[in-house]
PDB file of C-alpha atoms in Angstrom:
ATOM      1  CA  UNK A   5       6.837  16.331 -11.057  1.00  0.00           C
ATOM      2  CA  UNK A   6       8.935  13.512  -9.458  1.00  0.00           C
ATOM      3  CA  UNK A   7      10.951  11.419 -12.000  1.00  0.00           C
ATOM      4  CA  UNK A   8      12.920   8.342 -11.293  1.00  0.00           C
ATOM      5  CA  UNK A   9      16.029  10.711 -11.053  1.00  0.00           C
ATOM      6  CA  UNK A  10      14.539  12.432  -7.647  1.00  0.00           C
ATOM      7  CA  UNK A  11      13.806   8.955  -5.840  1.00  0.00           C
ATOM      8  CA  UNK A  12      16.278   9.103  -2.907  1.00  0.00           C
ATOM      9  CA  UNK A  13      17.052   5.054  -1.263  1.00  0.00           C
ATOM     10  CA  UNK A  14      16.729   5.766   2.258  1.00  0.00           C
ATOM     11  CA  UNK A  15      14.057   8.521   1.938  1.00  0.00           C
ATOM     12  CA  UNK A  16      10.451   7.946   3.761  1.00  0.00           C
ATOM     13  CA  UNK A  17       7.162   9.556   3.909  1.00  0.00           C
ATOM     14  CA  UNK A  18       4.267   9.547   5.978  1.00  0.00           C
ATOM     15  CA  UNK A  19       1.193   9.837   4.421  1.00  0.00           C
ATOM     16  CA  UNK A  20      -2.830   9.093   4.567  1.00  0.00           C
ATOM     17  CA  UNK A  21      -5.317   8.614   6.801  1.00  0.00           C
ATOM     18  CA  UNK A  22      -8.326   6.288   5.394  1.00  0.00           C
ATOM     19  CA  UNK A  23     -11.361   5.654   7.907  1.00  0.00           C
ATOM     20  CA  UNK A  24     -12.539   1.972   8.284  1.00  0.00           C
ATOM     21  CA  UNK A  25     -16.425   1.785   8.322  1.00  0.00           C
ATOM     22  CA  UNK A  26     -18.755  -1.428   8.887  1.00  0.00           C
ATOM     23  CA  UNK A  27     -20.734  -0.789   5.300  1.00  0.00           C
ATOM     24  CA  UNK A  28     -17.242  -0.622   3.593  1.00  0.00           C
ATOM     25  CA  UNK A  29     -16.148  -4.272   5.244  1.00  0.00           C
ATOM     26  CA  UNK A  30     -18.943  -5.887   4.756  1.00  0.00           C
ATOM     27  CA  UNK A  31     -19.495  -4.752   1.092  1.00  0.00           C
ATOM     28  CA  UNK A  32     -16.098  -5.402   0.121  1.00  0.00           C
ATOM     29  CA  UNK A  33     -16.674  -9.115   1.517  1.00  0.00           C
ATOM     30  CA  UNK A  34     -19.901  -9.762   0.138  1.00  0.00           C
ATOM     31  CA  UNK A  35     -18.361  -8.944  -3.141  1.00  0.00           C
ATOM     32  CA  UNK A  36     -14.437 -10.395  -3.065  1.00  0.00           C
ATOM     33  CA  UNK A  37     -13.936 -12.462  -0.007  1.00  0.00           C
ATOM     34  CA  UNK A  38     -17.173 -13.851   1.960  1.00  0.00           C
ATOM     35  CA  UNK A  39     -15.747 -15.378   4.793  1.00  0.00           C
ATOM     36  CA  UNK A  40     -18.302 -15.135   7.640  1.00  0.00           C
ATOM     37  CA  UNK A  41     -15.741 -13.384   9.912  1.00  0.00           C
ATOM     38  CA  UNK A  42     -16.130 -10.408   7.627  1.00  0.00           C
ATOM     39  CA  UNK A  43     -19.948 -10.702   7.048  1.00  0.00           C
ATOM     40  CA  UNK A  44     -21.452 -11.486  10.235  1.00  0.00           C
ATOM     41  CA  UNK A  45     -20.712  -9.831  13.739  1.00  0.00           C
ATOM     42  CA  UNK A  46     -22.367 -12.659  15.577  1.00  0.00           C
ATOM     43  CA  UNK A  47     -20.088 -15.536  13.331  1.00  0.00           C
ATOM     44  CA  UNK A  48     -17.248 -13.411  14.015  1.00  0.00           C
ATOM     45  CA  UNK A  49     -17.142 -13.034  18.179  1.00  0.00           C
ATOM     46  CA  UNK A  50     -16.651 -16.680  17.753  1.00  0.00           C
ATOM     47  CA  UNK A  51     -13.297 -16.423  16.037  1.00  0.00           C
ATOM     48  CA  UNK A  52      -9.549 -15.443  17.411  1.00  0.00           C
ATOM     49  CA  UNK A  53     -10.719 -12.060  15.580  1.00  0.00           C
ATOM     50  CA  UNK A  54     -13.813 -11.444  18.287  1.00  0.00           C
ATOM     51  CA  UNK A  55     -15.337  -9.451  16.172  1.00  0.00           C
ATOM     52  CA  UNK A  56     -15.971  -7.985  12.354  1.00  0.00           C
ATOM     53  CA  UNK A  57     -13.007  -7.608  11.260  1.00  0.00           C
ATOM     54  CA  UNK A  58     -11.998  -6.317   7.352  1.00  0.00           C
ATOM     55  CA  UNK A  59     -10.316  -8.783   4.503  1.00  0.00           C
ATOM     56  CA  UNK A  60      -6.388  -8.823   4.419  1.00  0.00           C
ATOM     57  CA  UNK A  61      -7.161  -8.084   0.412  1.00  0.00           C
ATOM     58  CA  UNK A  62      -9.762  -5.261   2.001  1.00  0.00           C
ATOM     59  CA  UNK A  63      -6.443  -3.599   3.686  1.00  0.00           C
ATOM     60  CA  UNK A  64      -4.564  -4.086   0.434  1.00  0.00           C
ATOM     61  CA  UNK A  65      -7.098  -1.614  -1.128  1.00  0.00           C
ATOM     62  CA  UNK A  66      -7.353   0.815   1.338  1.00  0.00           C
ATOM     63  CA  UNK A  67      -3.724   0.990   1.322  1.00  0.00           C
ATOM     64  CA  UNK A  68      -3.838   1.731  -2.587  1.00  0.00           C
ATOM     65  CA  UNK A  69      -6.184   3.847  -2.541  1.00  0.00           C
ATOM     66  CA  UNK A  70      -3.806   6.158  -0.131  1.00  0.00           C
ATOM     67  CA  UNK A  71      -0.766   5.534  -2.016  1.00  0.00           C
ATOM     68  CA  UNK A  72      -2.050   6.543  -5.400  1.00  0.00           C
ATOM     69  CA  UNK A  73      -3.785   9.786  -3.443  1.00  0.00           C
ATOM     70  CA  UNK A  74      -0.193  10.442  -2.450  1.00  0.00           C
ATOM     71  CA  UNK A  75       1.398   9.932  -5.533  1.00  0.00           C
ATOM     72  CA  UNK A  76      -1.135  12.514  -7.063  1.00  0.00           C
ATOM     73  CA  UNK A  77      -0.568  15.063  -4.351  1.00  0.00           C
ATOM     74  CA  UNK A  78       3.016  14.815  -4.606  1.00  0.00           C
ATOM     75  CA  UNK A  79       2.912  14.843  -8.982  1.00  0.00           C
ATOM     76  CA  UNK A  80       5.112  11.812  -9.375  1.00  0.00           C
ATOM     77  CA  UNK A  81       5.521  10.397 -12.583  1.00  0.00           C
ATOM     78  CA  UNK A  82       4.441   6.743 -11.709  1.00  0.00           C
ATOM     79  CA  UNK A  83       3.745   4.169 -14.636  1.00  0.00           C
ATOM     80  CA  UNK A  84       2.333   1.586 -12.549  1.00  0.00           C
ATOM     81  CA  UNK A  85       4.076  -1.840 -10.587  1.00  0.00           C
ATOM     82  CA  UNK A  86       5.101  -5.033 -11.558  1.00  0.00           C
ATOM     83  CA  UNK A  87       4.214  -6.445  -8.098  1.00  0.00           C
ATOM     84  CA  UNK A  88       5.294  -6.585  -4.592  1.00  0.00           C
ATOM     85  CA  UNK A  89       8.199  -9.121  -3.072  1.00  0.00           C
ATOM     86  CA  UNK A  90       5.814  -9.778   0.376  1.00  0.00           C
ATOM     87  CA  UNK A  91       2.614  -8.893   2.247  1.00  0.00           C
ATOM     88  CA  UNK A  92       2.495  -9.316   5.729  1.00  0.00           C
ATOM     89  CA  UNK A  93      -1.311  -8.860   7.757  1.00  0.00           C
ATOM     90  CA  UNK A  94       0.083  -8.186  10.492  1.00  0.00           C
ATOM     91  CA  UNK A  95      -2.892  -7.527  12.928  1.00  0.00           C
ATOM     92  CA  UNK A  96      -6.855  -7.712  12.199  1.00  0.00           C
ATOM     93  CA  UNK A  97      -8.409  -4.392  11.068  1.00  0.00           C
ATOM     94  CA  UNK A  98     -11.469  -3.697  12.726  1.00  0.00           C
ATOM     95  CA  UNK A  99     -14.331  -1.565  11.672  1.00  0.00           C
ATOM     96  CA  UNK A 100     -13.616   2.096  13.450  1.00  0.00           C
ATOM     97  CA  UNK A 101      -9.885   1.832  12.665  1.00  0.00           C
ATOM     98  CA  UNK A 102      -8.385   4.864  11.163  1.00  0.00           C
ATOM     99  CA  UNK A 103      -5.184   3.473   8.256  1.00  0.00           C
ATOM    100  CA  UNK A 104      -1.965   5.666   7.769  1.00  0.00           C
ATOM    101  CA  UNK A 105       1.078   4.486   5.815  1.00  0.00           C
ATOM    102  CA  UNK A 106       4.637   4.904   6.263  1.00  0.00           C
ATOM    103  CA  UNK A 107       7.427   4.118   3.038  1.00  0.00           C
ATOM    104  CA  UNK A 108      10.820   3.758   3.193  1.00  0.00           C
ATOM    105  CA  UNK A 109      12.715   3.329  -0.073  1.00  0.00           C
ATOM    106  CA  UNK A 110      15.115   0.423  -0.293  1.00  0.00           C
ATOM    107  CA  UNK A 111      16.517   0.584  -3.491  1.00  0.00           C
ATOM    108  CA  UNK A 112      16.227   1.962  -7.081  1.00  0.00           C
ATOM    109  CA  UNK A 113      17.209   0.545 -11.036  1.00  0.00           C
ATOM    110  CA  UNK A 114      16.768   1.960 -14.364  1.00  0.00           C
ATOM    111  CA  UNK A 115      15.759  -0.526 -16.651  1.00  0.00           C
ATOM    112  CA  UNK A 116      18.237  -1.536 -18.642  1.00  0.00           C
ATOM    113  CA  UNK A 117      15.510  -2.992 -21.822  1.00  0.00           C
ATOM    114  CA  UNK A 118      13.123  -0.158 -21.187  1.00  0.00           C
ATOM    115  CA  UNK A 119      15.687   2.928 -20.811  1.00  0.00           C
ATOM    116  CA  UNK A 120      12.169   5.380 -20.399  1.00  0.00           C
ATOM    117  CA  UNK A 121      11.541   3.615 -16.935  1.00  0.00           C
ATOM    118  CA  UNK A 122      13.282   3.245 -13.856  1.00  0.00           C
ATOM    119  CA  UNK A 123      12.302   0.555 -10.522  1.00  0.00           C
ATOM    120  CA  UNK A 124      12.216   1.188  -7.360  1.00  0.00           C
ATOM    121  CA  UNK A 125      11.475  -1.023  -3.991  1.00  0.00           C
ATOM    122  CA  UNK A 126       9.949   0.637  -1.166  1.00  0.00           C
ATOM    123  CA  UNK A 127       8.754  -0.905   2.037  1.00  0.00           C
ATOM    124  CA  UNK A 128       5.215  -0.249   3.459  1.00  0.00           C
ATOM    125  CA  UNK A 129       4.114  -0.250   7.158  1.00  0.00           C
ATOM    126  CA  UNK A 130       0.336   0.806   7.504  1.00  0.00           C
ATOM    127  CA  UNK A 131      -0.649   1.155  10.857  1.00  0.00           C
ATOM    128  CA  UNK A 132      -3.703   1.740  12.512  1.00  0.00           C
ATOM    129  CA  UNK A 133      -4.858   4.776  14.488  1.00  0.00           C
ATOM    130  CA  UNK A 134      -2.886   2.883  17.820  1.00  0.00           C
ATOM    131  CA  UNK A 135       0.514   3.330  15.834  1.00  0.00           C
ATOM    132  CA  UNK A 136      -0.090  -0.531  15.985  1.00  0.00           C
ATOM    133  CA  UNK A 137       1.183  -2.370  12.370  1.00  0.00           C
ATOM    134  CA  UNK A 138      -1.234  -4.105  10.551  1.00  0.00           C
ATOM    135  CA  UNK A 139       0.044  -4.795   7.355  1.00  0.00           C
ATOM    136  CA  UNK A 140       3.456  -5.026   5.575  1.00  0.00           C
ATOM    137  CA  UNK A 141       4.437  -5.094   2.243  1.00  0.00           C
ATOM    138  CA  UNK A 142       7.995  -4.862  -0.101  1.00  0.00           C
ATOM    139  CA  UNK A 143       6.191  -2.872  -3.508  1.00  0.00           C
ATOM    140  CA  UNK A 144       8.262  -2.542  -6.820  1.00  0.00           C
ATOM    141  CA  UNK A 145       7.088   0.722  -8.947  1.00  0.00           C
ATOM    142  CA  UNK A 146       7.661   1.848 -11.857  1.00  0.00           C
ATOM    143  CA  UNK A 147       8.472   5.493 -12.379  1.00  0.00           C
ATOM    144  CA  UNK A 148       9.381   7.519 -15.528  1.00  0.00           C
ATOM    145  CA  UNK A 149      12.902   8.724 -16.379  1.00  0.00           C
ATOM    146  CA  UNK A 150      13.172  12.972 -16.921  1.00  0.00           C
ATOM    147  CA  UNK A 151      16.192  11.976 -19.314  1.00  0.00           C
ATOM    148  CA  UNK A 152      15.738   8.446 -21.372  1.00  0.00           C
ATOM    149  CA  UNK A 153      18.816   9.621 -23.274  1.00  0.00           C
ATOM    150  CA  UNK A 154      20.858   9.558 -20.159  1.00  0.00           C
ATOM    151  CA  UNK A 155      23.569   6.856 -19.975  1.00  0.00           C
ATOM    152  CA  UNK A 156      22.394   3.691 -17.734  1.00  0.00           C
ATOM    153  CA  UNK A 157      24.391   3.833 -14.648  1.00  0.00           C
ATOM    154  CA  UNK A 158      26.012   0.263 -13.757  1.00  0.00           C
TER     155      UNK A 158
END
């Protein structure tokens, strides 16, 4: 099991591969963001997107969906997030598209209120099956401490 003490700053992974299909884009528009861009192939060659293209919320969930698949392979003791610092859509995802992620740590915290927790930052790239970027983000999670006991580094 990963605990906050075995989060390295600098360290990044490479991880998941999720497969972008019409049914999935559409549903998840019919349901959380109906814009006719994501509904309707004919409504959508007459946008700057040319064609069906997924919601930027619709990416969000892919891309949690791998990173909590991730977090399970790897055992890491995560206790959820308090929310990300930015989220970029960087380029349309299109039906067909196959989603990866990459992470790079940026910095960690234990909490000084909650001595049981530690934070950490972590930049995501996901990128499509072109190595192209489509979507950034700066996460915060939350991870458990091994030691709560352990004097709070300053």
């Amino acid at each position: 099991m990963d605990y906050f003490e075995d989060i390295e700053v600098g360290r990044k992974a490479r991880f998941g591969r999720y497969e972008v299909t019409r049914e999935e884009v559409v549903e998840f528009a019919k349901k959380y963001d109906p814009q006719a861009f994501h509904l309707n192939d004919d409504a959508a060659a007459k946008t700057h997107f040319g064609r069906l293209s997924a919601s930027g919320w619709h990416t969000c969930a892919m891309t949690m969906s791998m990173l909590v698949r991730n977090m399970e392979e790897n055992r890491q003791a995560g206790l959820g997030s308090p929310g990300i610092d930015e989220l970029r859509w960087i380029k349309p995802v299109y039906p067909g598209d196959t989603l990866r992620v990459e992470s790079t740590v940026l910095e960690k915290r234990r909490s000084e209120s909650r001595p049981e927790m530690g934070i950490f930052k972590s930049r995501l790239t996901v990128f499509n099956q072109n190595d192209e970027p489509v979507m950034s983000m700066v996460s915060n999670g939350l991870i458990q401490v091994r030691d709560p006991d352990a004097a709070i580094e300053t």
